[in-house]
mmCIF file of C-alpha atoms in Angstrom:
data_model
loop_
_atom_site.group_PDB
_atom_site.id
_atom_site.type_symbol
_atom_site.label_atom_id
_atom_site.label_comp_id
_atom_site.label_asym_id
_atom_site.label_seq_id
_atom_site.Cartn_x
_atom_site.Cartn_y
_atom_site.Cartn_z
ATOM 1 C CA MET A 1 150.147 -79.776 -94.473
ATOM 2 C CA ILE A 2 153.280 -79.075 -92.413
ATOM 3 C CA GLU A 3 154.597 -76.675 -95.071
ATOM 4 C CA ARG A 4 151.350 -74.706 -94.999
ATOM 5 C CA LEU A 5 151.388 -74.585 -91.209
ATOM 6 C CA GLU A 6 154.986 -73.365 -91.140
ATOM 7 C CA LEU A 7 154.139 -70.579 -93.597
ATOM 8 C CA LEU A 8 151.134 -69.550 -91.515
ATOM 9 C CA ARG A 9 153.202 -69.466 -88.323
ATOM 10 C CA GLN A 10 155.852 -67.402 -90.081
ATOM 11 C CA ARG A 11 153.204 -64.967 -91.327
ATOM 12 C CA TYR A 12 151.656 -64.771 -87.841
ATOM 13 C CA ASN A 13 155.000 -63.763 -86.355
ATOM 14 C CA GLU A 14 155.540 -61.207 -89.126
ATOM 15 C CA ILE A 15 152.156 -59.614 -88.403
ATOM 16 C CA ASN A 16 152.953 -59.353 -84.679
ATOM 17 C CA GLU A 17 156.195 -57.546 -85.560
ATOM 18 C CA GLU A 18 154.427 -55.215 -88.011
ATOM 19 C CA LEU A 19 151.745 -54.320 -85.454
ATOM 20 C CA LEU A 20 154.484 -52.903 -83.180
ATOM 21 C CA LYS A 21 155.910 -50.571 -85.833
ATOM 22 C CA PRO A 22 155.198 -46.843 -85.236
ATOM 23 C CA GLU A 23 153.958 -46.294 -88.804
ATOM 24 C CA VAL A 24 151.417 -49.074 -88.364
ATOM 25 C CA LEU A 25 150.310 -47.899 -84.910
ATOM 26 C CA SER A 26 149.533 -44.489 -86.416
ATOM 27 C CA ASP A 27 147.500 -45.885 -89.340
ATOM 28 C CA PHE A 28 144.122 -47.252 -88.202
ATOM 29 C CA ASN A 29 143.254 -48.842 -91.572
ATOM 30 C CA VAL A 30 146.524 -50.780 -91.779
ATOM 31 C CA GLN A 31 146.145 -51.799 -88.121
ATOM 32 C CA LYS A 32 142.612 -53.046 -88.784
ATOM 33 C CA LYS A 33 143.670 -55.006 -91.866
ATOM 34 C CA LEU A 34 146.604 -56.680 -90.098
ATOM 35 C CA SER A 35 144.541 -57.466 -86.990
ATOM 36 C CA LYS A 36 141.869 -59.065 -89.164
ATOM 37 C CA GLU A 37 144.481 -61.208 -90.950
ATOM 38 C CA LYS A 38 146.028 -62.178 -87.608
ATOM 39 C CA GLY A 39 142.642 -63.210 -86.235
ATOM 40 C CA SER A 40 141.944 -65.343 -89.295
ATOM 41 C CA ILE A 41 145.061 -67.513 -88.796
ATOM 42 C CA GLU A 42 145.495 -67.352 -85.010
ATOM 43 C CA ASP A 43 143.506 -70.504 -84.199
ATOM 44 C CA VAL A 44 145.380 -72.708 -86.659
ATOM 45 C CA VAL A 45 148.785 -71.336 -85.540
ATOM 46 C CA PHE A 46 147.976 -72.131 -81.897
ATOM 47 C CA LYS A 47 146.830 -75.628 -82.879
ATOM 48 C CA TYR A 48 150.060 -76.108 -84.837
ATOM 49 C CA GLU A 49 152.094 -75.217 -81.748
ATOM 50 C CA GLU A 50 150.100 -77.853 -79.820
ATOM 51 C CA PHE A 51 150.825 -80.265 -82.694
ATOM 52 C CA ILE A 52 154.598 -79.650 -82.428
ATOM 53 C CA LYS A 53 154.603 -80.125 -78.640
ATOM 54 C CA LEU A 54 152.538 -83.294 -78.916
ATOM 55 C CA ASN A 55 154.901 -84.779 -81.515
ATOM 56 C CA ASN A 56 157.882 -83.996 -79.276
ATOM 57 C CA ASP A 57 156.145 -85.709 -76.341
ATOM 58 C CA ILE A 58 155.488 -88.782 -78.512
ATOM 59 C CA LYS A 59 159.168 -88.977 -79.539
ATOM 60 C CA GLU A 60 160.237 -88.900 -75.892
ATOM 61 C CA LEU A 61 157.717 -91.595 -74.945
ATOM 62 C CA LYS A 62 158.855 -93.843 -77.778
ATOM 63 C CA GLY A 63 162.324 -93.687 -76.279
ATOM 64 C CA LEU A 64 161.008 -94.660 -72.852
ATOM 65 C CA VAL A 65 159.005 -97.633 -74.160
ATOM 66 C CA ASN A 66 162.258 -99.638 -74.438
ATOM 67 C CA ASP A 67 163.086 -98.940 -70.779
ATOM 68 C CA PRO A 68 161.965 -102.026 -68.752
ATOM 69 C CA GLU A 69 161.070 -99.902 -65.727
ATOM 70 C CA MET A 70 159.104 -97.310 -67.714
ATOM 71 C CA HIS A 71 157.659 -99.586 -70.410
ATOM 72 C CA GLU A 72 154.143 -100.009 -69.005
ATOM 73 C CA ILE A 73 153.589 -96.362 -68.026
ATOM 74 C CA ALA A 74 155.185 -95.057 -71.236
ATOM 75 C CA SER A 75 153.093 -97.423 -73.413
ATOM 76 C CA GLU A 76 149.836 -96.277 -71.804
ATOM 77 C CA GLU A 77 150.806 -92.614 -72.124
ATOM 78 C CA LEU A 78 151.916 -93.162 -75.739
ATOM 79 C CA THR A 79 148.504 -94.599 -76.650
ATOM 80 C CA ILE A 80 146.781 -91.534 -75.145
ATOM 81 C CA LYS A 81 149.133 -89.115 -76.910
ATOM 82 C CA ASN A 82 148.681 -90.849 -80.280
ATOM 83 C CA ASN A 83 144.899 -90.593 -79.922
ATOM 84 C CA ASP A 84 145.267 -86.901 -79.045
ATOM 85 C CA LEU A 85 147.476 -86.407 -82.115
ATOM 86 C CA GLU A 86 144.907 -88.049 -84.398
ATOM 87 C CA LYS A 87 142.151 -85.821 -83.004
ATOM 88 C CA LEU A 88 144.316 -82.678 -83.251
ATOM 89 C CA THR A 89 145.301 -83.490 -86.846
ATOM 90 C CA LYS A 90 141.614 -83.638 -87.844
ATOM 91 C CA GLU A 91 140.968 -80.303 -86.104
ATOM 92 C CA ILE A 92 143.857 -78.723 -88.023
ATOM 93 C CA GLU A 93 142.615 -80.169 -91.327
ATOM 94 C CA ILE A 94 139.252 -78.487 -90.713
ATOM 95 C CA LEU A 95 140.918 -75.170 -89.822
ATOM 96 C CA LEU A 96 142.916 -75.369 -93.063
ATOM 97 C CA LEU A 97 139.792 -75.751 -95.201
ATOM 98 C CA PRO A 98 139.143 -72.794 -97.546
ATOM 99 C CA LYS A 99 137.337 -70.106 -95.582
ATOM 100 C CA ASP A 100 134.060 -68.569 -96.709
ATOM 101 C CA GLU A 101 135.000 -64.913 -97.136
ATOM 102 C CA ASN A 102 131.665 -63.900 -95.600
ATOM 103 C CA ASP A 103 131.899 -65.984 -92.405
ATOM 104 C CA GLY A 104 132.923 -63.125 -90.131
ATOM 105 C CA LYS A 105 130.322 -60.696 -91.451
ATOM 106 C CA ASP A 106 127.089 -59.354 -90.012
ATOM 107 C CA ILE A 107 123.912 -60.257 -91.890
ATOM 108 C CA ILE A 108 120.639 -59.010 -93.290
ATOM 109 C CA MET A 109 117.811 -61.462 -92.565
ATOM 110 C CA GLU A 110 114.441 -61.438 -94.288
ATOM 111 C CA ILE A 111 111.527 -63.656 -93.226
ATOM 112 C CA ARG A 112 108.262 -63.839 -95.196
ATOM 113 C CA GLY A 113 105.027 -65.707 -94.675
ATOM 114 C CA ALA A 114 104.518 -67.920 -97.729
ATOM 115 C CA ALA A 115 101.912 -70.685 -98.278
ATOM 116 C CA GLY A 116 99.174 -70.886 -95.665
ATOM 117 C CA GLY A 117 97.673 -67.419 -95.341
ATOM 118 C CA ASP A 118 97.411 -66.058 -91.787
ATOM 119 C CA GLU A 119 99.020 -69.181 -90.297
ATOM 120 C CA ALA A 120 102.077 -68.673 -92.549
ATOM 121 C CA ASN A 121 102.447 -65.106 -91.270
ATOM 122 C CA ILE A 122 102.093 -66.275 -87.665
ATOM 123 C CA PHE A 123 104.801 -68.884 -88.312
ATOM 124 C CA ALA A 124 107.047 -66.185 -89.830
ATOM 125 C CA GLY A 125 106.611 -64.304 -86.543
ATOM 126 C CA ASP A 126 107.516 -67.459 -84.596
ATOM 127 C CA LEU A 127 110.686 -67.879 -86.666
ATOM 128 C CA PHE A 128 111.667 -64.261 -86.067
ATOM 129 C CA ARG A 129 111.198 -64.765 -82.325
ATOM 130 C CA MET A 130 113.290 -67.966 -82.505
ATOM 131 C CA TYR A 131 116.178 -66.188 -84.242
ATOM 132 C CA ASN A 132 115.815 -63.238 -81.870
ATOM 133 C CA LYS A 133 116.209 -65.591 -78.892
ATOM 134 C CA TYR A 134 119.201 -67.270 -80.549
ATOM 135 C CA ALA A 135 120.805 -63.868 -81.162
ATOM 136 C CA GLU A 136 120.357 -62.967 -77.487
ATOM 137 C CA LYS A 137 122.070 -66.200 -76.411
ATOM 138 C CA ASN A 138 125.046 -65.338 -78.639
ATOM 139 C CA GLY A 139 125.253 -61.709 -77.548
ATOM 140 C CA TRP A 140 124.304 -60.426 -81.003
ATOM 141 C CA ILE A 141 122.339 -57.247 -81.720
ATOM 142 C CA ILE A 142 119.165 -57.288 -83.857
ATOM 143 C CA GLU A 143 117.841 -54.135 -85.520
ATOM 144 C CA VAL A 144 114.573 -54.283 -87.461
ATOM 145 C CA ASN A 145 114.794 -52.386 -90.758
ATOM 146 C CA HIS A 146 111.287 -52.946 -92.083
ATOM 147 C CA ASP A 147 108.254 -55.033 -91.183
ATOM 148 C CA VAL A 148 104.710 -55.649 -92.391
ATOM 149 C CA GLU A 149 102.515 -57.203 -89.729
ATOM 150 C CA GLY A 150 100.055 -59.981 -90.543
ATOM 151 C CA THR A 151 96.354 -59.312 -90.001
ATOM 152 C CA SER A 152 96.110 -62.134 -87.434
ATOM 153 C CA GLY A 153 99.587 -61.756 -85.940
ATOM 154 C CA GLY A 154 103.140 -62.449 -86.996
ATOM 155 C CA PHE A 155 104.539 -60.860 -90.128
ATOM 156 C CA SER A 156 103.896 -61.133 -93.821
ATOM 157 C CA GLN A 157 107.431 -59.731 -94.082
ATOM 158 C CA ILE A 158 110.128 -58.677 -91.624
ATOM 159 C CA GLU A 159 113.678 -57.635 -92.416
ATOM 160 C CA CYS A 160 116.399 -57.059 -89.843
ATOM 161 C CA SER A 161 120.141 -56.636 -89.404
ATOM 162 C CA ILE A 162 121.988 -58.961 -87.015
ATOM 163 C CA LYS A 163 125.401 -57.830 -85.799
ATOM 164 C CA GLY A 164 127.951 -59.734 -83.731
ATOM 165 C CA LYS A 165 130.752 -62.272 -83.847
ATOM 166 C CA ASN A 166 130.585 -64.788 -86.716
ATOM 167 C CA VAL A 167 126.875 -64.212 -87.370
ATOM 168 C CA TYR A 168 126.996 -65.259 -91.028
ATOM 169 C CA SER A 169 129.038 -68.406 -90.309
ATOM 170 C CA LYS A 170 126.340 -69.548 -87.854
ATOM 171 C CA LEU A 171 123.233 -68.599 -89.845
ATOM 172 C CA LYS A 172 124.281 -68.955 -93.494
ATOM 173 C CA PHE A 173 122.522 -72.323 -93.859
ATOM 174 C CA GLU A 174 119.145 -70.925 -92.731
ATOM 175 C CA SER A 175 118.120 -69.616 -96.169
ATOM 176 C CA GLY A 176 115.245 -71.539 -97.736
ATOM 177 C CA VAL A 177 111.686 -72.675 -97.108
ATOM 178 C CA HIS A 178 110.760 -73.570 -93.524
ATOM 179 C CA ARG A 179 107.631 -75.715 -93.123
ATOM 180 C CA VAL A 180 105.417 -75.965 -90.045
ATOM 181 C CA GLN A 181 102.916 -78.731 -89.253
ATOM 182 C CA ARG A 182 100.493 -77.928 -86.404
ATOM 183 C CA VAL A 183 96.900 -77.171 -85.458
ATOM 184 C CA PRO A 184 96.338 -73.425 -85.946
ATOM 185 C CA GLU A 185 94.584 -71.471 -83.179
ATOM 186 C CA THR A 186 91.809 -70.668 -85.646
ATOM 187 C CA GLU A 187 91.202 -74.360 -86.460
ATOM 188 C CA THR A 188 87.939 -75.480 -84.799
ATOM 189 C CA GLN A 189 88.117 -79.196 -85.702
ATOM 190 C CA GLY A 190 91.658 -79.866 -84.508
ATOM 191 C CA ARG A 191 93.082 -80.608 -87.953
ATOM 192 C CA ILE A 192 96.808 -80.297 -88.575
ATOM 193 C CA HIS A 193 97.681 -77.693 -91.207
ATOM 194 C CA THR A 194 100.911 -77.297 -93.152
ATOM 195 C CA SER A 195 102.208 -73.773 -93.788
ATOM 196 C CA THR A 196 105.508 -72.315 -94.927
ATOM 197 C CA ALA A 197 107.685 -69.262 -94.450
ATOM 198 C CA THR A 198 110.831 -68.305 -96.319
ATOM 199 C CA VAL A 199 114.084 -67.163 -94.748
ATOM 200 C CA LEU A 200 116.779 -65.270 -96.612
ATOM 201 C CA ILE A 201 120.252 -64.676 -95.143
ATOM 202 C CA MET A 202 122.582 -62.167 -96.805
ATOM 203 C CA PRO A 203 126.038 -61.042 -95.639
ATOM 204 C CA GLU A 204 126.191 -57.324 -94.899
ATOM 205 C CA VAL A 205 128.796 -55.879 -97.242
ATOM 206 C CA GLU A 206 131.180 -52.963 -96.930
ATOM 207 C CA ASP A 207 131.320 -50.013 -99.308
ATOM 208 C CA VAL A 208 134.383 -51.323 -101.151
ATOM 209 C CA GLU A 209 132.620 -54.544 -102.167
ATOM 210 C CA VAL A 210 129.667 -53.077 -104.065
ATOM 211 C CA GLU A 211 129.712 -49.787 -105.891
ATOM 212 C CA ILE A 212 126.383 -48.169 -106.779
ATOM 213 C CA ASN A 213 126.104 -45.390 -109.312
ATOM 214 C CA PRO A 214 123.879 -42.631 -107.825
ATOM 215 C CA ASP A 215 122.209 -42.313 -111.250
ATOM 216 C CA ASP A 216 121.089 -45.966 -111.000
ATOM 217 C CA ILE A 217 118.886 -45.481 -107.947
ATOM 218 C CA ARG A 218 115.538 -43.793 -107.278
ATOM 219 C CA VAL A 219 114.805 -42.661 -103.722
ATOM 220 C CA ASP A 220 111.209 -42.170 -102.547
ATOM 221 C CA VAL A 221 110.240 -40.867 -99.110
ATOM 222 C CA TYR A 222 106.863 -41.306 -97.479
ATOM 223 C CA ARG A 223 105.134 -41.394 -94.116
ATOM 224 C CA SER A 224 105.921 -44.408 -91.946
ATOM 225 C CA SER A 225 103.076 -46.710 -91.018
ATOM 226 C CA GLY A 226 102.490 -49.110 -88.139
ATOM 227 C CA LYS A 227 104.374 -49.169 -84.854
ATOM 228 C CA GLY A 228 107.478 -47.178 -84.172
ATOM 229 C CA GLY A 229 106.894 -44.776 -81.349
ATOM 230 C CA GLN A 230 105.656 -41.225 -81.083
ATOM 231 C CA GLY A 231 106.359 -39.107 -84.140
ATOM 232 C CA VAL A 232 107.423 -41.898 -86.481
ATOM 233 C CA ASN A 233 104.285 -41.810 -88.612
ATOM 234 C CA THR A 234 103.786 -38.024 -88.529
ATOM 235 C CA THR A 235 106.714 -37.137 -90.821
ATOM 236 C CA ASP A 236 108.002 -38.360 -94.179
ATOM 237 C CA SER A 237 110.813 -40.431 -92.622
ATOM 238 C CA ALA A 238 110.320 -43.771 -94.399
ATOM 239 C CA VAL A 239 112.616 -44.432 -97.371
ATOM 240 C CA ARG A 240 112.191 -46.666 -100.412
ATOM 241 C CA ILE A 241 115.203 -47.135 -102.713
ATOM 242 C CA THR A 242 114.869 -48.732 -106.144
ATOM 243 C CA HIS A 243 117.966 -49.987 -107.962
ATOM 244 C CA ILE A 244 116.906 -49.433 -111.564
ATOM 245 C CA PRO A 245 119.313 -51.875 -113.354
ATOM 246 C CA THR A 246 118.283 -54.868 -111.224
ATOM 247 C CA GLY A 247 114.796 -53.822 -110.106
ATOM 248 C CA ILE A 248 115.734 -54.487 -106.457
ATOM 249 C CA VAL A 249 113.575 -52.466 -104.049
ATOM 250 C CA VAL A 250 114.516 -51.830 -100.410
ATOM 251 C CA THR A 251 112.357 -50.159 -97.764
ATOM 252 C CA CYS A 252 113.383 -48.884 -94.334
ATOM 253 C CA GLN A 253 111.002 -47.115 -91.957
ATOM 254 C CA ASN A 254 111.927 -48.098 -88.414
ATOM 255 C CA GLU A 255 114.144 -45.096 -87.654
ATOM 256 C CA ARG A 256 112.653 -41.679 -86.897
ATOM 257 C CA SER A 257 115.217 -39.931 -89.072
ATOM 258 C CA GLN A 258 114.910 -40.012 -92.856
ATOM 259 C CA ILE A 259 118.708 -39.796 -93.096
ATOM 260 C CA LYS A 260 119.213 -42.862 -90.874
ATOM 261 C CA ASN A 261 116.550 -44.793 -92.776
ATOM 262 C CA LYS A 262 118.299 -43.970 -96.046
ATOM 263 C CA GLU A 263 121.697 -45.035 -94.672
ATOM 264 C CA ARG A 264 120.305 -48.383 -93.486
ATOM 265 C CA ALA A 265 118.388 -48.897 -96.732
ATOM 266 C CA MET A 266 121.610 -48.379 -98.725
ATOM 267 C CA VAL A 267 123.395 -51.027 -96.625
ATOM 268 C CA VAL A 268 120.555 -53.465 -97.321
ATOM 269 C CA LEU A 269 120.545 -52.597 -101.037
ATOM 270 C CA LYS A 270 124.281 -53.257 -101.351
ATOM 271 C CA SER A 271 123.865 -56.557 -99.518
ATOM 272 C CA ARG A 272 121.019 -57.589 -101.849
ATOM 273 C CA ILE A 273 123.043 -56.751 -104.958
ATOM 274 C CA TYR A 274 126.054 -58.621 -103.557
ATOM 275 C CA ASP A 275 123.857 -61.606 -102.683
ATOM 276 C CA SER A 276 122.331 -61.609 -106.170
ATOM 277 C CA LEU A 277 125.815 -61.720 -107.731
ATOM 278 C CA GLN A 278 126.826 -64.565 -105.420
ATOM 279 C CA GLN A 279 123.739 -66.593 -106.305
ATOM 280 C CA GLN A 280 124.535 -66.175 -109.992
ATOM 281 C CA GLN A 281 128.114 -67.357 -109.418
ATOM 282 C CA ASN A 282 126.866 -70.383 -107.456
ATOM 283 C CA LYS A 283 124.653 -71.420 -110.363
ATOM 284 C CA GLU A 284 127.599 -71.169 -112.747
ATOM 285 C CA ILE A 285 129.959 -73.222 -110.548
ATOM 286 C CA ASP A 286 128.143 -76.567 -110.493
ATOM 287 C CA SER A 287 130.967 -78.513 -108.840
ATOM 288 C CA THR A 288 130.921 -76.188 -105.840
ATOM 289 C CA ARG A 289 127.172 -76.426 -105.444
ATOM 290 C CA LYS A 290 127.169 -80.232 -105.594
ATOM 291 C CA ASN A 291 129.546 -80.365 -102.648
ATOM 292 C CA SER A 292 127.598 -77.880 -100.527
ATOM 293 C CA ILE A 293 124.717 -78.146 -98.074
ATOM 294 C CA GLY A 294 121.516 -77.997 -100.141
ATOM 295 C CA SER A 295 121.100 -76.871 -103.716
ATOM 296 C CA GLY A 296 121.416 -73.153 -103.004
ATOM 297 C CA ASP A 297 117.928 -72.667 -104.434
ATOM 298 C CA ARG A 298 115.934 -70.215 -102.330
ATOM 299 C CA SER A 299 112.769 -72.213 -103.028
ATOM 300 C CA GLU A 300 114.255 -75.397 -101.538
ATOM 301 C CA LYS A 301 112.380 -76.848 -98.558
ATOM 302 C CA ILE A 302 115.081 -77.141 -95.920
ATOM 303 C CA ARG A 303 113.350 -77.819 -92.600
ATOM 304 C CA THR A 304 110.091 -79.039 -91.045
ATOM 305 C CA TYR A 305 108.803 -78.053 -87.594
ATOM 306 C CA ASN A 306 106.326 -80.730 -86.496
ATOM 307 C CA TYR A 307 104.480 -79.559 -83.382
ATOM 308 C CA PRO A 308 102.426 -82.714 -82.593
ATOM 309 C CA GLN A 309 105.634 -84.786 -82.453
ATOM 310 C CA ASN A 310 107.802 -81.998 -80.969
ATOM 311 C CA ARG A 311 110.229 -82.709 -83.829
ATOM 312 C CA VAL A 312 112.436 -80.551 -86.043
ATOM 313 C CA THR A 313 113.897 -82.156 -89.175
ATOM 314 C CA ASP A 314 116.523 -80.647 -91.448
ATOM 315 C CA HIS A 315 115.978 -82.396 -94.782
ATOM 316 C CA ARG A 316 119.355 -81.497 -96.306
ATOM 317 C CA ILE A 317 121.307 -83.662 -93.861
ATOM 318 C CA ASN A 318 118.499 -85.981 -92.649
ATOM 319 C CA PHE A 319 118.903 -84.643 -89.120
ATOM 320 C CA SER A 320 116.018 -84.753 -86.608
ATOM 321 C CA ILE A 321 115.776 -83.581 -83.031
ATOM 322 C CA MET A 322 112.832 -84.172 -80.692
ATOM 323 C CA GLU A 323 113.204 -80.788 -79.010
ATOM 324 C CA LEU A 324 111.050 -78.438 -81.064
ATOM 325 C CA ASP A 325 109.914 -76.576 -77.923
ATOM 326 C CA ARG A 326 113.529 -75.812 -77.008
ATOM 327 C CA VAL A 327 114.470 -74.936 -80.597
ATOM 328 C CA MET A 328 111.661 -72.355 -80.786
ATOM 329 C CA GLU A 329 113.113 -70.798 -77.608
ATOM 330 C CA GLY A 330 116.368 -70.156 -79.464
ATOM 331 C CA ASN A 331 118.243 -73.409 -78.726
ATOM 332 C CA LEU A 332 119.373 -73.814 -82.325
ATOM 333 C CA ASP A 333 122.930 -74.953 -81.685
ATOM 334 C CA PRO A 334 122.313 -78.721 -82.129
ATOM 335 C CA ILE A 335 120.929 -78.105 -85.644
ATOM 336 C CA ILE A 336 123.464 -75.456 -86.614
ATOM 337 C CA ASP A 337 126.393 -77.520 -85.291
ATOM 338 C CA ALA A 338 125.161 -80.554 -87.267
ATOM 339 C CA LEU A 339 124.992 -78.468 -90.460
ATOM 340 C CA ILE A 340 128.485 -77.016 -89.947
ATOM 341 C CA THR A 341 129.942 -80.466 -89.178
ATOM 342 C CA GLU A 342 128.371 -81.967 -92.305
ATOM 343 C CA ASP A 343 129.594 -79.060 -94.426
ATOM 344 C CA GLN A 344 133.143 -79.589 -93.127
ATOM 345 C CA ARG A 345 132.917 -83.325 -93.790
ATOM 346 C CA ARG A 346 131.838 -82.757 -97.390
ATOM 347 C CA LYS A 347 134.597 -80.218 -97.962
ATOM 348 C CA LEU A 348 137.203 -82.628 -96.598
ATOM 349 C CA GLU A 349 135.918 -85.372 -98.903
ATOM 350 C CA GLY A 350 135.938 -82.921 -101.802
ATOM 351 C CA ASN A 351 139.565 -82.007 -101.106
ATOM 352 C CA GLU A 352 140.554 -85.672 -101.007
#
């Protein structure tokens, strides 16, 4: 571990020197690449410097333990420092775990009403509102690309982009089937119904990661429908792009400009193709999937929202919280933190 940390610190210092060179300062792409690499190792380098200082403090205290006058104070301080070192070592081990290359990326999120008819669509709308609130708390930006409203409220489908710091790393475990248990507003006899909605999280990819042959796509334009402001549904601004080799279809209609809708639809299409390739790789690498949160199957039931008991349960890690009302207001951190912690634990065990 020390050898790896020394190499990372050396590389960190090299990057700082390179970022001061005139040829680098004049090249935005090189600057961006180096700054990204620096940011990816900065936390662990700072922790390593703490680790070195802490070890030096412990050496000094060990020397003072043999001093009759300082023995008691030094022994107490040594115990505290050793506990701090143990905690810091675990933090560094986690920082040294292999990084998910998508963690720093923005995402495309799709939510669909599934089993349960109108109630499923209403629940899909509730989930979208929950994620919207969570995005606001994190200072992220949500842009709706396409939506189809349910006849009784909510959405049969809504797709949006979420941009901000570490969006994918926070929301990557949200993909799957979400189940709700509650009495629908339309239920006259007070019976609890069970409905489901599906959530799909995809990292937004850059142009260099997915190349699309223009001959492989078909672009259709049509008049936007539904909400969107004055003029949206009076011109052919909506765009539907079909990727012929895979059959993937993407629609974007929430911008007034056909050009902007096409640009956003292409970003979504690339993300869908990239996600499809990743899912295929995950199926082929069984050992990786066994050590991950959930099976990776998009049809897997991952979470239940039980309204009568005010309980949310994540089935993948057997985690329950009796704060459903707060969760639906965007207070998702307890669940997300539990998922991230469990994922780190499993990776550490896998490495051992």
